[in-house]
Short mmCIF file of C-alpha atoms in Angstrom, two decimals:
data_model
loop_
_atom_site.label_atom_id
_atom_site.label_comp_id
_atom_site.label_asym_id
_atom_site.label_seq_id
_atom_site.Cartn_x
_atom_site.Cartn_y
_atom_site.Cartn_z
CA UNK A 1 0.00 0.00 0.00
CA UNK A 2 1.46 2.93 -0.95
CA UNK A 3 0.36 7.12 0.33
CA UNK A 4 1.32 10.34 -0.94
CA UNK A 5 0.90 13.66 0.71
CA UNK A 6 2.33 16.55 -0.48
CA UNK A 7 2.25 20.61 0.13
CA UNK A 8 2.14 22.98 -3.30
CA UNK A 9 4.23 26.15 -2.98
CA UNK A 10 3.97 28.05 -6.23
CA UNK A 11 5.39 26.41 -9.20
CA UNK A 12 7.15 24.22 -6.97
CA UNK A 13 6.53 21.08 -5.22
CA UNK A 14 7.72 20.36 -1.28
CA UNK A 15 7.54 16.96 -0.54
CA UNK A 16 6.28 16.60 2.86
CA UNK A 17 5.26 13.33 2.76
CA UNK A 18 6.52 11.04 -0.22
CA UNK A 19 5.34 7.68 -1.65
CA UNK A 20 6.06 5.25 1.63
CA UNK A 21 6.10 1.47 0.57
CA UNK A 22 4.55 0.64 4.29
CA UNK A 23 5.67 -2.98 3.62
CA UNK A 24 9.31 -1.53 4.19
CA UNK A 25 8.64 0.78 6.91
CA UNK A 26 9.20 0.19 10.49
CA UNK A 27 8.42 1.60 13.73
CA UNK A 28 12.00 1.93 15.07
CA UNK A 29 13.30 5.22 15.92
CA UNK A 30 17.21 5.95 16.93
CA UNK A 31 17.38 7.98 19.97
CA UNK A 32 20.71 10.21 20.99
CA UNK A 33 21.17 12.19 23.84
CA UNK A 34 24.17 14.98 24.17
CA UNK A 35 25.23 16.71 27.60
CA UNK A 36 26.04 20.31 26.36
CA UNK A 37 26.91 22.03 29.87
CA UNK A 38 28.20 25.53 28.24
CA UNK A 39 26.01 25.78 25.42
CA UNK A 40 23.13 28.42 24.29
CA UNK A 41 21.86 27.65 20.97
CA UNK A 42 21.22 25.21 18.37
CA UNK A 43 22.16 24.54 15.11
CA UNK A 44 20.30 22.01 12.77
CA UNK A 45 21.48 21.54 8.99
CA UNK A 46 21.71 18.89 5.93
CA UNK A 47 18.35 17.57 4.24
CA UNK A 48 15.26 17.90 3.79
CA UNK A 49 13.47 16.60 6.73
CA UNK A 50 10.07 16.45 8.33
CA UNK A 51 10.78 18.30 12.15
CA UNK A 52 9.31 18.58 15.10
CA UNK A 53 11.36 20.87 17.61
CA UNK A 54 10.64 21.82 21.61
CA UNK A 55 11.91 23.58 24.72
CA UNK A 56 11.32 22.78 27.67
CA UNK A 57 12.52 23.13 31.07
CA UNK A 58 15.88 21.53 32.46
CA UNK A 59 18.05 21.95 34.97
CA UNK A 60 21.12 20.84 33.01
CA UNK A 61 21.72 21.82 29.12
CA UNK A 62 20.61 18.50 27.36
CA UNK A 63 19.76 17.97 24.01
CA UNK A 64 17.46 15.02 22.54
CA UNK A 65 16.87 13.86 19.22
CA UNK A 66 15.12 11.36 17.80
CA UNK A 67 15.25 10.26 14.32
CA UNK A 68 13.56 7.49 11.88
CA UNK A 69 15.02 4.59 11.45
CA UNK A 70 12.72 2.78 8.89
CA UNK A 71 13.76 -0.07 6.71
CA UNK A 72 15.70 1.87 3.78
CA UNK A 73 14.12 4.81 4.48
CA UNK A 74 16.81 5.82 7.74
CA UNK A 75 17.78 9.59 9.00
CA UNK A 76 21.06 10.12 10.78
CA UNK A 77 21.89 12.69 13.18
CA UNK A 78 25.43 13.68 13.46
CA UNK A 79 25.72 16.07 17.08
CA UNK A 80 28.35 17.91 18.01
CA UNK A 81 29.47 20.86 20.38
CA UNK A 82 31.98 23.66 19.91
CA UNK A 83 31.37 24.69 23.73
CA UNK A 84 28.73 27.85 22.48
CA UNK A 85 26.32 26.02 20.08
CA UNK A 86 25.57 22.35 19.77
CA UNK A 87 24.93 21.49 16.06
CA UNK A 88 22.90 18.40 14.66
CA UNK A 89 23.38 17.93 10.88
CA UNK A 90 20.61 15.58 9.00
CA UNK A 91 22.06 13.08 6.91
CA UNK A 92 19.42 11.16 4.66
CA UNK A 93 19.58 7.65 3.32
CA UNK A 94 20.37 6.80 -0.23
CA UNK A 95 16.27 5.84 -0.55
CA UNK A 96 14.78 9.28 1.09
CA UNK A 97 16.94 11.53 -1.26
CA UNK A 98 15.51 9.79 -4.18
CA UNK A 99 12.22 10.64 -2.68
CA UNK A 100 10.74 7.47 -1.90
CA UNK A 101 10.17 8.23 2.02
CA UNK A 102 10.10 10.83 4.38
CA UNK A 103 12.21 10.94 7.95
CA UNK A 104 11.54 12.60 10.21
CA UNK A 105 13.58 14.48 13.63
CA UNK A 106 12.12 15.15 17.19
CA UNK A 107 14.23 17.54 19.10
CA UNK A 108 13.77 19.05 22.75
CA UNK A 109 16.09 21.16 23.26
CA UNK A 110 16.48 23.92 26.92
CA UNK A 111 13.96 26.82 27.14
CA UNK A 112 15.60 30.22 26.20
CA UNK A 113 18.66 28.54 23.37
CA UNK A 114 19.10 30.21 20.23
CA UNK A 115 17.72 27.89 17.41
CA UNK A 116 19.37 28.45 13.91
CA UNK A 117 17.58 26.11 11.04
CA UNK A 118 19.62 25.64 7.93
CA UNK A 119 18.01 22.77 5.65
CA UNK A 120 17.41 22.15 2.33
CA UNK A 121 13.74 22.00 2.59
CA UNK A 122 11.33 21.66 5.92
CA UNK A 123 8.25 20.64 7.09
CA UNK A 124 7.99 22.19 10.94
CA UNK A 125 6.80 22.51 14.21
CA UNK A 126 8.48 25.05 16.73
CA UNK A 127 6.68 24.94 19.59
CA UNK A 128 8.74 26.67 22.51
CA UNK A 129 10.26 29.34 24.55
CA UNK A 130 13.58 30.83 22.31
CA UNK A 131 15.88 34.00 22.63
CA UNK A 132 16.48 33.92 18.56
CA UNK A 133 14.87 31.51 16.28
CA UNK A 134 16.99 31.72 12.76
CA UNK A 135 15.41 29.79 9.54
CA UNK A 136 17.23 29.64 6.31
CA UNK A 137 16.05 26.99 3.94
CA UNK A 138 14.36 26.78 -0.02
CA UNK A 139 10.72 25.81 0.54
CA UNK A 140 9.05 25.40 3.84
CA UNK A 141 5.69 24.16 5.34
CA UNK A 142 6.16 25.82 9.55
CA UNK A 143 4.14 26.07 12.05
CA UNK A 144 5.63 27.58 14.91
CA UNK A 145 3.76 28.53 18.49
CA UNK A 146 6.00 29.86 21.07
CA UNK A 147 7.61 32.65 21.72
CA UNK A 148 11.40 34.20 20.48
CA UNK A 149 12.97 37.55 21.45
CA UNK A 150 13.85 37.67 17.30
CA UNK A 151 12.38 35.44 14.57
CA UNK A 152 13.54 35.39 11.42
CA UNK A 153 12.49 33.02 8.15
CA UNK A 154 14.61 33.62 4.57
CA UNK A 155 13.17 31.30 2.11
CA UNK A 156 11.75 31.16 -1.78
CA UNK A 157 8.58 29.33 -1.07
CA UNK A 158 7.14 29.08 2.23
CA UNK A 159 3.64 28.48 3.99
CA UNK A 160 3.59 29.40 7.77
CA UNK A 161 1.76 29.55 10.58
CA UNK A 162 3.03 31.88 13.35
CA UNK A 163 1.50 32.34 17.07
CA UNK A 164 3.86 34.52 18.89
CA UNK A 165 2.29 33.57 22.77
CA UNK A 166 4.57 36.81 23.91
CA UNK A 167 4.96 39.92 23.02
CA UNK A 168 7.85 41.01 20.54
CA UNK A 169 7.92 43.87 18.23
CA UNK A 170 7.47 43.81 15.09
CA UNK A 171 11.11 44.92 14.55
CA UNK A 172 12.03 41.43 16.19
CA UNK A 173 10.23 39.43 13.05
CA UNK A 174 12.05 39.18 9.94
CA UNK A 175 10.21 37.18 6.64
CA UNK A 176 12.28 37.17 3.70
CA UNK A 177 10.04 35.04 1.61
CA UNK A 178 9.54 35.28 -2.09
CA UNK A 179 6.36 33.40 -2.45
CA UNK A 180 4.58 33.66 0.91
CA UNK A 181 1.20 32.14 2.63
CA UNK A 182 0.98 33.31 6.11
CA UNK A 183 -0.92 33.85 9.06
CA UNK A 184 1.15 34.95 12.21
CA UNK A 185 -0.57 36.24 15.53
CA UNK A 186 1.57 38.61 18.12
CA UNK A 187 0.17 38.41 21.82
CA UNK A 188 -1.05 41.18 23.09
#
């Protein structure tokens, strides 16, 4: 059984979902943990990938990722830390760059970090307390509900969904977008 889902931006096509052979998929899901004691922000590059990405409260600077591990259809997550910034670079399979499936990446990450998003393409969810939140990519499908001292999205094609839960100025919120469907909400 096969399913397709996809997201039209423009003249161009972002595939959020692909075509999934569900006889090759599995449930499996690698799971890495890094201690980052001196670090403030995150840096996520590589592929295209499906994302989910969270704060939350810790009393230690942690990060988590998980990533799909489906049969052919696998995501890697390379971390490291420079001491300042702990970056995570998506690596797809051989299968998922031909488009055949989609992986997807669940990070949680410490309330207040600096997020800084560099991927080819993205399908997201930002839901979170941040001090910057940084987006560079091609196309991107985003919702993001949270709030960010600075936001800022640079992109071709993009369809987003923004509910700032805090107040920020409107000097804080940068879109560079060339072809743009939005809705954003500031908080009062």
């Amino acid at each position: 059984m096969l399913r397709l889902s996809y997201i039209l931006l423009g003249g161009t096509t972002l595939v959020v979902g692909g075509l999934v052979a569900l006889s090759l998929s599995g449930s499996a899901a690698e799971n890495e943990v890094l201690e980052a004691p001196d670090a403030s922000g995150l840096r996520i590059l590589g592929d295209s990938v499906a994302l989910a990405v969270n704060t939350e409260k810790a009393d230690k600077n942690q990060i988590r990722v998980k990533t799909s591990d489906y049969k052919w259809c696998d995501l890697k997550a390379h971390l490291s830390d420079n001491g300042v910034e702990v970056t995570i670079e998506m690596e797809r399979s051989a299968w998922s760059a031909l488009g055949l499936c989609d992986p997807e990446a669940t990070v949680e990450l410490p309330e207040s970090w600096s997020l800084d998003v560099a991927l080819d393409a993205m399908a997201a969810h930002l839901t979170g307390n941040y001090e910057q939140v940084r987006l560079k990519t091609d196309r991107a499908a985003l919702h993001f509900s949270g709030s960010a001292d600075a936001f800022e999205l640079i992109a071709d094609a993009a369809v987003v969904y923004l509910d700032f839960l805090a107040p920020i100025t409107e000097a804080a919120v940068n879109i560079e977008v060339n072809k743009l469907v939005s809705s954003i909400n500031y908080a009062d």
